[in-house]
Coordinates of C-alpha atoms and ligand atoms in Angstrom, one line a residue:
Chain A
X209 CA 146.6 78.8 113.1
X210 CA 149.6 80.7 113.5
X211 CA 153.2 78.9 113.5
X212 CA 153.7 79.4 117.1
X213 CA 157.4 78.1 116.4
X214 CA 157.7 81.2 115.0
X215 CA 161.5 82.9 117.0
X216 CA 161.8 86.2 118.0
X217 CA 164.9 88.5 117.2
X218 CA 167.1 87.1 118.8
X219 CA 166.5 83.7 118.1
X220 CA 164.8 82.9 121.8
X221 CA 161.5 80.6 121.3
X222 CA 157.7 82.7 121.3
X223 CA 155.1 82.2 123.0
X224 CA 151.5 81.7 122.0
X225 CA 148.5 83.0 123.3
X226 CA 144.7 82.5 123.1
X227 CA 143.1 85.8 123.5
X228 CA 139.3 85.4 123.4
X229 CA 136.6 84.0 122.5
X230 CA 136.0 84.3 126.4
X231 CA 137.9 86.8 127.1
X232 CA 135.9 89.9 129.0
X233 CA 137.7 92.5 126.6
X234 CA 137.3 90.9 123.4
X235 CA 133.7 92.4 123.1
X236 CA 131.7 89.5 122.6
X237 CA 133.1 86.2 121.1
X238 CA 136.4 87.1 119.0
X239 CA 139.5 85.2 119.6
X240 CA 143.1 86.8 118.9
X241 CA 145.7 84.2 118.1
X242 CA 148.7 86.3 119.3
X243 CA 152.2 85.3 119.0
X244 CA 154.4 86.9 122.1
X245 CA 158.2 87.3 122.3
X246 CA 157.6 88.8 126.0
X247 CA 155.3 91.1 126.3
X248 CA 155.5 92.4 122.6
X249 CA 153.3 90.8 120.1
X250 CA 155.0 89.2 117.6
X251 CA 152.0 88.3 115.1
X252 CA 148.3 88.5 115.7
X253 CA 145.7 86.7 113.7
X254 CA 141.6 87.5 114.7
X255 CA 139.9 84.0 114.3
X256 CA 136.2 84.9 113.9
X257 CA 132.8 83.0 113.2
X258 CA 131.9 81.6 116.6
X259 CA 128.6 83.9 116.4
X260 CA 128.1 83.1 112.8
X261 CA 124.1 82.4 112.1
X262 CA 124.4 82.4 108.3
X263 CA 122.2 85.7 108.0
X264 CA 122.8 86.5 104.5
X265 CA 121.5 82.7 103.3
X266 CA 118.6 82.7 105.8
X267 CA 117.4 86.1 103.8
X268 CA 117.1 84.4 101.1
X269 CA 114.4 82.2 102.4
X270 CA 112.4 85.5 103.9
X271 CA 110.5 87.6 102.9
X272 CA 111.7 91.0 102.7
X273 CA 109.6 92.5 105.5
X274 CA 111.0 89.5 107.4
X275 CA 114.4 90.6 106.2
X276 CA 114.3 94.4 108.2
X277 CA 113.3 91.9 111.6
X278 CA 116.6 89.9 110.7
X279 CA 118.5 92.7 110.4
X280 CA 118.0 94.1 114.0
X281 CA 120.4 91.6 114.6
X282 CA 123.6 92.0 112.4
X283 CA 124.8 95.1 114.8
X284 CA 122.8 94.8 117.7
X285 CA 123.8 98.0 119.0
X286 CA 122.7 100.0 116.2
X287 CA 119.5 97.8 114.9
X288 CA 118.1 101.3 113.6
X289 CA 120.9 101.6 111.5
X290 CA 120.9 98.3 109.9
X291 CA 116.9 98.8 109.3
X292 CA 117.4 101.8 107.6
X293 CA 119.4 100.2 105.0
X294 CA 117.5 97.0 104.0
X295 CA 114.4 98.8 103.9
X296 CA 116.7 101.6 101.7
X297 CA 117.7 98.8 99.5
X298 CA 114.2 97.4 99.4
X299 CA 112.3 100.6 98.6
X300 CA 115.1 101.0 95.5
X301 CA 114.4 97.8 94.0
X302 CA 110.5 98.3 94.3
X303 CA 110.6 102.0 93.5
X304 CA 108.9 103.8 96.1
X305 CA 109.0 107.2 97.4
X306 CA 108.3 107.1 100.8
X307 CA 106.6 110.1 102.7
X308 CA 108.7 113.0 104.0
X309 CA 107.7 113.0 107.7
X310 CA 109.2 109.1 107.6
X311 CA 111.7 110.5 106.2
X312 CA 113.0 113.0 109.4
X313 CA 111.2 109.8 111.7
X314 CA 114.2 106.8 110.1
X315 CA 117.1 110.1 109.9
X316 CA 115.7 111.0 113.7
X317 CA 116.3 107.2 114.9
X318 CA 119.0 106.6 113.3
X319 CA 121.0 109.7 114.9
X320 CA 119.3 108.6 118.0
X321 CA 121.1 105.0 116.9
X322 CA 124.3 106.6 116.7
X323 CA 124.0 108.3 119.9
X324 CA 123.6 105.2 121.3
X325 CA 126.3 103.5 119.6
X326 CA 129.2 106.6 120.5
X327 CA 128.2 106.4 124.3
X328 CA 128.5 102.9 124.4
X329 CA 132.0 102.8 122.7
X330 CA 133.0 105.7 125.4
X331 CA 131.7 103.2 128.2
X332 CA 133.5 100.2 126.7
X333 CA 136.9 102.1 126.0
X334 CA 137.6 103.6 128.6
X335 CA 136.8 100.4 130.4
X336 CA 139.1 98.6 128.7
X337 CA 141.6 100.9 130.0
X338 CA 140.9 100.2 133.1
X339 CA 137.7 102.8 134.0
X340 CA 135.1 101.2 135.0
X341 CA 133.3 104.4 136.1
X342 CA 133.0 105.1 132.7
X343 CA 131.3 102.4 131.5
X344 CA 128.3 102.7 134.1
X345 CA 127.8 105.7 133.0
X346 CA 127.6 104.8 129.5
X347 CA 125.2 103.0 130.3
X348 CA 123.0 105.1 132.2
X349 CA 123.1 107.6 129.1
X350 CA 122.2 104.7 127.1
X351 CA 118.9 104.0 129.2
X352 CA 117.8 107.3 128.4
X353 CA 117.5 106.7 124.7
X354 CA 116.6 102.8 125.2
X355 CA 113.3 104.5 127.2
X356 CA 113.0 107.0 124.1
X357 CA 113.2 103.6 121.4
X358 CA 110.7 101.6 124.0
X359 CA 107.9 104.3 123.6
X360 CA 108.1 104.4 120.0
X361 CA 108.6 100.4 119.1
X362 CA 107.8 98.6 122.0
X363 CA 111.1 96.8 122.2
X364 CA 114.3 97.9 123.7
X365 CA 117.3 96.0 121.5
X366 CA 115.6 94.9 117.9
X367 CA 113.6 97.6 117.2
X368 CA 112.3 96.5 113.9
X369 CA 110.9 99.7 113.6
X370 CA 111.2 100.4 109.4
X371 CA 108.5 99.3 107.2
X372 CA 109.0 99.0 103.2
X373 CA 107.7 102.4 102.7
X374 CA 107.7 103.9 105.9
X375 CA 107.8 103.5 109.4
X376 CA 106.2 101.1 111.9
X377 CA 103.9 103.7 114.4
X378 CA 104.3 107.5 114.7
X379 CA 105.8 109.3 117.5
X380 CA 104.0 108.8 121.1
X381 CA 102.8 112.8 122.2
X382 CA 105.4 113.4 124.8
X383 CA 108.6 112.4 122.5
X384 CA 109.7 115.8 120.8
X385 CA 109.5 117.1 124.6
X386 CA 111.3 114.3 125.9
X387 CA 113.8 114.0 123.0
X388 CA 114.9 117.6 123.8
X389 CA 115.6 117.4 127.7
X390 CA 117.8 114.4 126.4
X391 CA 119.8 117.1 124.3
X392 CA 120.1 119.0 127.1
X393 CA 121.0 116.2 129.2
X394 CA 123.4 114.8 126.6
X395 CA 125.4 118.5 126.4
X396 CA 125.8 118.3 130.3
X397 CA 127.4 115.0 130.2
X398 CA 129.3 115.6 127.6
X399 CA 131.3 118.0 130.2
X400 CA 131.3 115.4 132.7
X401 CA 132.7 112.4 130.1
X402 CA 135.6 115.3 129.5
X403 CA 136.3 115.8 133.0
X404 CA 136.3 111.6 133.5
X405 CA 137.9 110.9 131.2
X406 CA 139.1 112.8 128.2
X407 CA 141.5 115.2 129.9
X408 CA 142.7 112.3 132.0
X409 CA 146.1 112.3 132.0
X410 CA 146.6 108.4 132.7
X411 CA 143.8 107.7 129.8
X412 CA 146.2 110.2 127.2
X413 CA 149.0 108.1 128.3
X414 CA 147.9 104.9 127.5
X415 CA 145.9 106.5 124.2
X416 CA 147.7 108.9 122.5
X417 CA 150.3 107.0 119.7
X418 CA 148.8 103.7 120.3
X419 CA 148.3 101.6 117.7
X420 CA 148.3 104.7 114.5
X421 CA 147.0 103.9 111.5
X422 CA 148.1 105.8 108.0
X423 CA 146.4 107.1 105.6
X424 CA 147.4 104.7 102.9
X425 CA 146.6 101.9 104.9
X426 CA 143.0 103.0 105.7
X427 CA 142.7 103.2 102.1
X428 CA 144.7 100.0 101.2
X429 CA 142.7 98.0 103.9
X430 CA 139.2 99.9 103.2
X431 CA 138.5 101.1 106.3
X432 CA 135.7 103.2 107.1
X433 CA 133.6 105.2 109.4
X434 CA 135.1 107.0 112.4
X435 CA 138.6 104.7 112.4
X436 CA 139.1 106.0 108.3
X437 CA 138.2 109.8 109.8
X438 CA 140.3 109.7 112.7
X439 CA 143.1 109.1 110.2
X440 CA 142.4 112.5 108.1
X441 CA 140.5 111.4 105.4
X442 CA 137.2 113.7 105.3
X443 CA 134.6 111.2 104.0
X444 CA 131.0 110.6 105.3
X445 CA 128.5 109.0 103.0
X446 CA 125.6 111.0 104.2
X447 CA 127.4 113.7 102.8
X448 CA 129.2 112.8 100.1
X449 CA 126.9 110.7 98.9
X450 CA 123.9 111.7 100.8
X451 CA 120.6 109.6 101.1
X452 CA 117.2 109.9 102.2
X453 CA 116.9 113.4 102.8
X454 CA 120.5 114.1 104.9
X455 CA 121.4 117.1 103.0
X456 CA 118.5 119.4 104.4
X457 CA 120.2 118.8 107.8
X458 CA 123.7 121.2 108.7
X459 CA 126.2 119.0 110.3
X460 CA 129.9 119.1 110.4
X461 CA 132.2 116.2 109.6
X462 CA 134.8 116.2 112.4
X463 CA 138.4 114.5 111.3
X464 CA 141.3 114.1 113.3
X465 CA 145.2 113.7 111.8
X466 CA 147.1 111.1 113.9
X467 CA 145.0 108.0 113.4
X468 CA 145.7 106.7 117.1
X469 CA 143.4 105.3 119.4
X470 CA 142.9 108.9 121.4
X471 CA 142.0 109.8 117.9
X472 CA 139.5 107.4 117.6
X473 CA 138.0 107.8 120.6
X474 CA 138.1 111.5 120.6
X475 CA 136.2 111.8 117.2
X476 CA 133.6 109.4 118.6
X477 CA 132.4 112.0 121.0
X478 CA 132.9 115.1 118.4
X479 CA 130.1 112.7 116.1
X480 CA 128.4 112.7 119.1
X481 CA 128.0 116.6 119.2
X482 CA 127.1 116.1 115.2
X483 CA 124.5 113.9 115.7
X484 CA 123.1 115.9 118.3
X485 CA 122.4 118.8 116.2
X486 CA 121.1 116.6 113.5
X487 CA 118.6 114.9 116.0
X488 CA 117.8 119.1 117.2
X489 CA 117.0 119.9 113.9
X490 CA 115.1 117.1 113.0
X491 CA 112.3 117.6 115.7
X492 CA 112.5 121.1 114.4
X493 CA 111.4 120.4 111.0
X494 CA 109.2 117.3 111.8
X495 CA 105.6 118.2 110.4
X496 CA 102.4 115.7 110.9
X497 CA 102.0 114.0 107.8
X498 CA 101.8 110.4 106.8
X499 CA 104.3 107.4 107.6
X500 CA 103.7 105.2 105.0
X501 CA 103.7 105.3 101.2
X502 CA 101.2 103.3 99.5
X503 CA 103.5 99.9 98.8
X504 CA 101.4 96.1 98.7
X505 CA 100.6 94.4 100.8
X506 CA 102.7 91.1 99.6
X507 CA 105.9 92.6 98.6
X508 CA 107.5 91.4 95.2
X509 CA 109.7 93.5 93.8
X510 CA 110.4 93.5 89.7
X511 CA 113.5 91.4 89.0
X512 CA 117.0 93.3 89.3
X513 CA 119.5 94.4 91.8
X514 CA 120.4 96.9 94.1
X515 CA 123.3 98.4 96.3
X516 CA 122.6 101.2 99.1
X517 CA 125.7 102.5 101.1
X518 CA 125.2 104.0 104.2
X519 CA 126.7 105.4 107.3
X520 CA 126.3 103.8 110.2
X521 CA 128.2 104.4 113.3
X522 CA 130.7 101.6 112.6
X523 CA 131.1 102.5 109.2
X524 CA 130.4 102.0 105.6
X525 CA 127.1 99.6 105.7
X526 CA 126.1 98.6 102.8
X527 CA 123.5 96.1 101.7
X528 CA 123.5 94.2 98.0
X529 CA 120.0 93.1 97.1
X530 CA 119.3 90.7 94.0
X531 CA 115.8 90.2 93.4
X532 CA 114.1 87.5 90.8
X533 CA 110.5 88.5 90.7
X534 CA 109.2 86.2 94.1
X535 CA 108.3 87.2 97.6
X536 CA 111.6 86.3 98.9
X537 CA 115.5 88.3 97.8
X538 CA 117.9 85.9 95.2
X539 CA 120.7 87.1 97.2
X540 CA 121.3 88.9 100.4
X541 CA 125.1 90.4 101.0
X542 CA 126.1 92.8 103.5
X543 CA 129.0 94.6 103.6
X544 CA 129.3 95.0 107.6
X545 CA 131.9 97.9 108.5
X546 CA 132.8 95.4 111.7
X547 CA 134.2 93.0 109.6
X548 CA 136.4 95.0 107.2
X549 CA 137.7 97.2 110.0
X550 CA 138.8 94.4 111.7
X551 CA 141.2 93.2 109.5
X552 CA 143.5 96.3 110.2
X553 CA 145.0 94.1 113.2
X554 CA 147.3 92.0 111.3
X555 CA 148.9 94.7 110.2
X556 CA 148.9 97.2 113.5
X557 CA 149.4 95.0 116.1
X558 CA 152.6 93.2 115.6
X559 CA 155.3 95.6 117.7
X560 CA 152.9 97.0 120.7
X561 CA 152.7 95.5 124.2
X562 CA 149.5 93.1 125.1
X563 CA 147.5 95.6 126.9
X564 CA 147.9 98.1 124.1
X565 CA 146.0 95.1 122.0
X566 CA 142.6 95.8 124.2
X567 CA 143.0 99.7 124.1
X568 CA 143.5 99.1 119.5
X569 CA 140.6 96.9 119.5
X570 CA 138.7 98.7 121.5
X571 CA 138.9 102.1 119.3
X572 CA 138.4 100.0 116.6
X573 CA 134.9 99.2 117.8
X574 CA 133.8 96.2 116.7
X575 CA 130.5 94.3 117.3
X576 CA 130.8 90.8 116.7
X577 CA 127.1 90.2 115.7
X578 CA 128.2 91.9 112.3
X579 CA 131.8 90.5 112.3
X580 CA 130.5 86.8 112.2
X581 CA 126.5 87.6 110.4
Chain B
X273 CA 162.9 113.5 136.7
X274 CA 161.3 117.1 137.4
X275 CA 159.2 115.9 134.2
X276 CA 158.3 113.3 136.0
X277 CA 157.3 114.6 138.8
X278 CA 155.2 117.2 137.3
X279 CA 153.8 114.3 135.4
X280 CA 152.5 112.5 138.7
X281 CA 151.1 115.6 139.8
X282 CA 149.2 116.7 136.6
X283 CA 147.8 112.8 137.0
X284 CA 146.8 113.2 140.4
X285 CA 144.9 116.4 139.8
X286 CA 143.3 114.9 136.8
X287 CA 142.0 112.0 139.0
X288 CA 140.6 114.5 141.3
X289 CA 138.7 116.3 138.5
X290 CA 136.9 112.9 137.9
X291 CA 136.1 112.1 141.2
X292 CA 134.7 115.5 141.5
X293 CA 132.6 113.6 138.9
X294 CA 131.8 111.1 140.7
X295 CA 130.8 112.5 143.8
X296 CA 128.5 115.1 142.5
X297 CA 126.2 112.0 140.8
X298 CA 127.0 110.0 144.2
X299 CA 125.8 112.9 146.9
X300 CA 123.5 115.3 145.0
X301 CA 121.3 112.7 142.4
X302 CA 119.2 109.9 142.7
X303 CA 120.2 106.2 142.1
X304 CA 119.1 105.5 138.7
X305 CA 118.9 101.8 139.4
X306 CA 116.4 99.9 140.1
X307 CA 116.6 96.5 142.4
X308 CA 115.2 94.6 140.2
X309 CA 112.7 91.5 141.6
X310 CA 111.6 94.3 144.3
X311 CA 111.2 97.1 142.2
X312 CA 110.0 96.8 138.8
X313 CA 110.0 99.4 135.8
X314 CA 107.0 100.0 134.1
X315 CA 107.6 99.3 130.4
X316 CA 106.1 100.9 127.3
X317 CA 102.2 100.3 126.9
X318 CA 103.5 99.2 123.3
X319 CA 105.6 96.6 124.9
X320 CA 105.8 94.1 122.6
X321 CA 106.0 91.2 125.0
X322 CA 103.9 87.5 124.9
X323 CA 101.3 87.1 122.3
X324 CA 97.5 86.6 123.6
X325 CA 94.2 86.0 121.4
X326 CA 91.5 88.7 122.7
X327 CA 87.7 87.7 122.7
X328 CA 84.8 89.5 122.0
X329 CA 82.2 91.2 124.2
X330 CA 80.4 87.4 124.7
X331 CA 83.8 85.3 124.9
X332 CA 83.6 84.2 121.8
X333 CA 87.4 83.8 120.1
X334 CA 87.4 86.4 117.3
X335 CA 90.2 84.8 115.2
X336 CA 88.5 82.7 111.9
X337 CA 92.2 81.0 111.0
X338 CA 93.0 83.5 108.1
X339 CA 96.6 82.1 109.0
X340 CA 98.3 85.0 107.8
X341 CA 99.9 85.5 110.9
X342 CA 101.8 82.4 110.5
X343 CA 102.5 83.0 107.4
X344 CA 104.3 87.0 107.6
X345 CA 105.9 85.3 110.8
X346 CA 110.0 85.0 109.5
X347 CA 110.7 81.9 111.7
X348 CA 107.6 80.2 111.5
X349 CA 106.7 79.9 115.0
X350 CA 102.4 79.9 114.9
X351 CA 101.0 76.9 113.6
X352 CA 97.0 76.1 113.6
X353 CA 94.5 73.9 112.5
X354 CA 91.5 75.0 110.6
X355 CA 87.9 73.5 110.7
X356 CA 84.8 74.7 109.3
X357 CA 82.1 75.1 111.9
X358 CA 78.7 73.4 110.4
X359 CA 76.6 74.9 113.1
X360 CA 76.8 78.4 111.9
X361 CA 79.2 78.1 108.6
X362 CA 82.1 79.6 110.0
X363 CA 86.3 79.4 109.6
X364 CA 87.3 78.4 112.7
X365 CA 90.7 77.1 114.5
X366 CA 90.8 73.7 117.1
X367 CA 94.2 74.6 118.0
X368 CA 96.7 77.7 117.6
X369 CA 100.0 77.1 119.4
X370 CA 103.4 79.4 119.5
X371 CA 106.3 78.8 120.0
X372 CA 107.4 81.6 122.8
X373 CA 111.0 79.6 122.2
X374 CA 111.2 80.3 118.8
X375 CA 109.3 83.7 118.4
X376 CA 111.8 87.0 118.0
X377 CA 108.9 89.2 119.3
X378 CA 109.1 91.4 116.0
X379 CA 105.6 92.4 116.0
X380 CA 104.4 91.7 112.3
X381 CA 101.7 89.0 113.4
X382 CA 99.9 91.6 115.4
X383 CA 100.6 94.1 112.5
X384 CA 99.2 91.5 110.0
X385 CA 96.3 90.8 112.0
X386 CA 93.1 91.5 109.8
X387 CA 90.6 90.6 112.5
X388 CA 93.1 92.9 115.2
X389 CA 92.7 89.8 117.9
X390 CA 96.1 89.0 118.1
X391 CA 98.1 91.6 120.7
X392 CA 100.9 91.7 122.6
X393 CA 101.0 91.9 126.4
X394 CA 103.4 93.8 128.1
X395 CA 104.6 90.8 130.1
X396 CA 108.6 90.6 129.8
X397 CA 109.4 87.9 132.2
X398 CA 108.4 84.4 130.8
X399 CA 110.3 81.8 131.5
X400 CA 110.2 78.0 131.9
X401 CA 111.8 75.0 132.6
X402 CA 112.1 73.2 129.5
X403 CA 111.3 73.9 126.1
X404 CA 107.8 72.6 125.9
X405 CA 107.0 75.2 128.9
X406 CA 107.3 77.9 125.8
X407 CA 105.2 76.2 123.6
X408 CA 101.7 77.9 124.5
X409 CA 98.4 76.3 123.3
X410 CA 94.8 77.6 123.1
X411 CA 94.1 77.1 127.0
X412 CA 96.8 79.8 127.8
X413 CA 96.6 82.1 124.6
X414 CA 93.1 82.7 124.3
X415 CA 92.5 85.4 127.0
X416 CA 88.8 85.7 128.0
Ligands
SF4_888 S1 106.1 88.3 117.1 FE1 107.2 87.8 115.2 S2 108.3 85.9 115.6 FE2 106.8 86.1 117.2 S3 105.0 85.0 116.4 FE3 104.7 87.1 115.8 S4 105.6 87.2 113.8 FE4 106.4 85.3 114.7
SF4_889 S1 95.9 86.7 111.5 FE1 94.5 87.1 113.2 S2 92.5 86.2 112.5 FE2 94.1 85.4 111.1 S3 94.6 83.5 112.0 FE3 96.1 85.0 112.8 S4 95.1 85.6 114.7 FE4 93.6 84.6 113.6

């Protein structure tokens, strides 16, 4: 709890205000304890855990295979994302190669993923500023790709698609053909989501120097992801410190200087483009071949530990594996992007109005699934 | 004020731009929607909905309560019981229930399933009144 007898400059009483955990722009179940003189905020404190399922302690009483299922829901919106590294993590601690068409088949869903994950965040943003238009068609984008994920998996929000060693089922025929029209689709819309809302003038205005964030603090708060690139610093783990096979593919790594919310938003959709010519080249350079290596059929992994970073739409997802010889992991920890980039709040919010608050957390992006675990 | 003005007017004719948007998806293409208890989508074949027990050609249950489907499930929602038949020898269950309240749909009993009896349907809209409506026993699994 905040001291909500807490005065403001000149010395008038505050007032304090429950944003959340029902509030319709809080994205899912966060609540902001924000302290008001007026309309500016005077402190803000995020109080999370009311979606808190105690994840990482019910991994360790699952199998690993188990564990990939689980992980569909950390970030529900990118479950691809969060498969790829628990099975990475697994395949390190039992020391697998895995086959190279699985390889393009995890890199092709999890661009796919990140699609996904961009188009939603242009849906919900510009809805929190007040464009609702926006967010159906968000939406409608997002079908396309949920229809892709439902021919492949059989499910349309927790995939559990990765397999220690592999990949659950090979492509259905029509997929490569129906992947590319939704390229070609994609481009198209891009244009219109400019038109909507990008070059909107009343969108700039309420975007453009709202709620910056410098350089030092990204790196003082380790942020990552989009909000540390929209800030100026150039760093993507699957480049500079690639995995599974990312550096066969040619993709820039767009950055932007100011560190507002336009910012944020606006390198969202140049990722977008990114991931689009990843996804292009990967169907490309897909070849038949296997899906799975040869791994047992009762997973136990040799005693030991291991951390995999990856990149996931939000961020820096990382997973930290202990294993002591049994079917099931010692210790489970995730390092969720959500929940480190989250803390930035504290330190941004104090001094901007109350609906600048939605537009800031909104860039932000968080999903509260991964916030809370 | 001239700033301003021009400022209302450069808003204006960006709102125009986007409902340019709008109309060309509201007058030249198709609704994508779909109303939904009227009209239904067809899902996946692969649909990894309800669980069922398939039969062989003479309606006999092929499952011989190997239980590794209950044991690869992560939250434990199949349980069985396991007799041996003296008539002709064989492994055999007297009851299989799952818990559709409990079950996450992952897939990885039908995966495990050595005998390949256990498959998903493509049904997505099972519901009930109470939790013991979820809880599905031989009589509904077993599909002959
Ligand atoms: S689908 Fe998954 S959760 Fe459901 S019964 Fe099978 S293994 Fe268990
Ligand atoms: S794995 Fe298949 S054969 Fe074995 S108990 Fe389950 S349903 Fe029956």
């Amino acid at each position: 709890m905040i001291d909500n007898k807490l005065k403001d400059k000149d010395g008038f009483e505050t007032m304090y205000l429950n944003m959340g955990p029902q509030h319709p722009s809080t994205h899912g179940v966060l609540r902001l304890g924000l302290v008001l003189d007026g309309e500016v905020i005077v402190s803000a404190e995020p109080d999370i855990g009311y979606l808190h399922r105690g994840m990482e302690k019910l991994a360790e009483h699952r199998t690993y295979q188990a564990n990939i299922a689980m992980s569909d829901r950390f970030d529900y919106v990118t479950s691809m994302n969060n498969n790829f590294v628990v099975a990475l993590a697994i395949e390190k601690l039992l020391g697998v190669e895995i086959p190279k068409r699985a390889h393009y088949l995890r890199i092709l869903m999890a661009e796919l993923n990140r699609v996904v994950n961009h188009i939603l965040l242009f849906g919900f943003f510009a809805m929190d500023l007040g464009a609702t238009t926006a967010l159906i068609f968000g939406f409608r984008e997002r079908e396309e790709v949920l229809d892709l994920f439902e021919s492949v998996t059989g499910a349309r929000l927790t995939y559990n698609y990765f397999r220690v060693g592999g990949v659950a089922r090979d492509l259905p025929e029509d997929f490569i053909q129906k992947t590319g029209a939704f390229i070609k689709l994609m481009r198209k819309r891009i244009k219109d989501y400019d038109d909507l809302v990008t070059n909107n003038v009343i969108f700039r205005d309420r975007s453009v120097g709202i709620g910056k964030i410098s350089k030092e603090d990204i790196l003082a708060y380790s942020l990552s992801g989009p909000v540390m690139r929209a800030s100026g610093i150039k760093y993507d783990i699957r480049k500079d410190d690639t995995y599974s096979v990312y550096k066969e593919f040619d993709f820039n790594i767009p950055t932007r200087e100011d560190g507002d919310c336009f910012d944020r938003y606006l390198l969202r959709m140049l990722e977008l483009r990114e991931s689009l010519k990843i996804i292009e080249q990967v169907l490309v350079k897909l070849e038949p071949g296997e899906i799975m290596a040869k791994v047992p059929k009762v997973i136990k992994p040799p005693a030991g530990e291991a951390y995999i970073r990856t990149e996931s739409p939000k961020g820096e997802l990382s997973v930290y594996l202990v294993s002591d010889g049994t079917v099931n992991p010692y210790r489970f920890h995730l390092r969720a992007p959500s929940f480190i980039n989250l803390q930035i709040l504290q330190k941004i919010l104090p001094g901007v109005k109350v609906a600048d608050v939605i537009a800031i957390l909104g860039s932000i992006d968080i999903v509260l699934g991964e916030v809370d675990r | 004020m001239i700033s301003y003005i021009i400022k209302i007017l450069k808003g204006s004719w960006s709102l125009l731009v986007g409902m340019k948007v709008t109309l060309k998806y509201f007058l030249f293409e198709k609704a994508v929607t779909v109303r939904y208890p009227y009209e239904k989508r067809k899902v996946a074949p692969i649909w990894r909905g309800t669980l069922r027990q398939l039969c062989d050609d003479k309606g006999e249950e092929i499952c011989d309560g190997c239980q590794i489907c209950s044991r690869v499930c992560p939250v434990q929602c199949i349980s069985m019981e396991v007799f041996k038949d003296p008539a002709d020898n064989k492994r055999k269950t007297s009851s299989y229930t799952v818990d559709f309240g409990r079950c996450m749909y992952c897939g990885l009993c039908v995966e495990s399933c050595p005998k390949k009896c256990l498959v998903h349907t493509t049904d997505y809209a099972f519901v009930s009144f109470d939790r013991e409506g979820l809880v599905l026993g031989k009589d509904k699994l077993v599909k002959r």
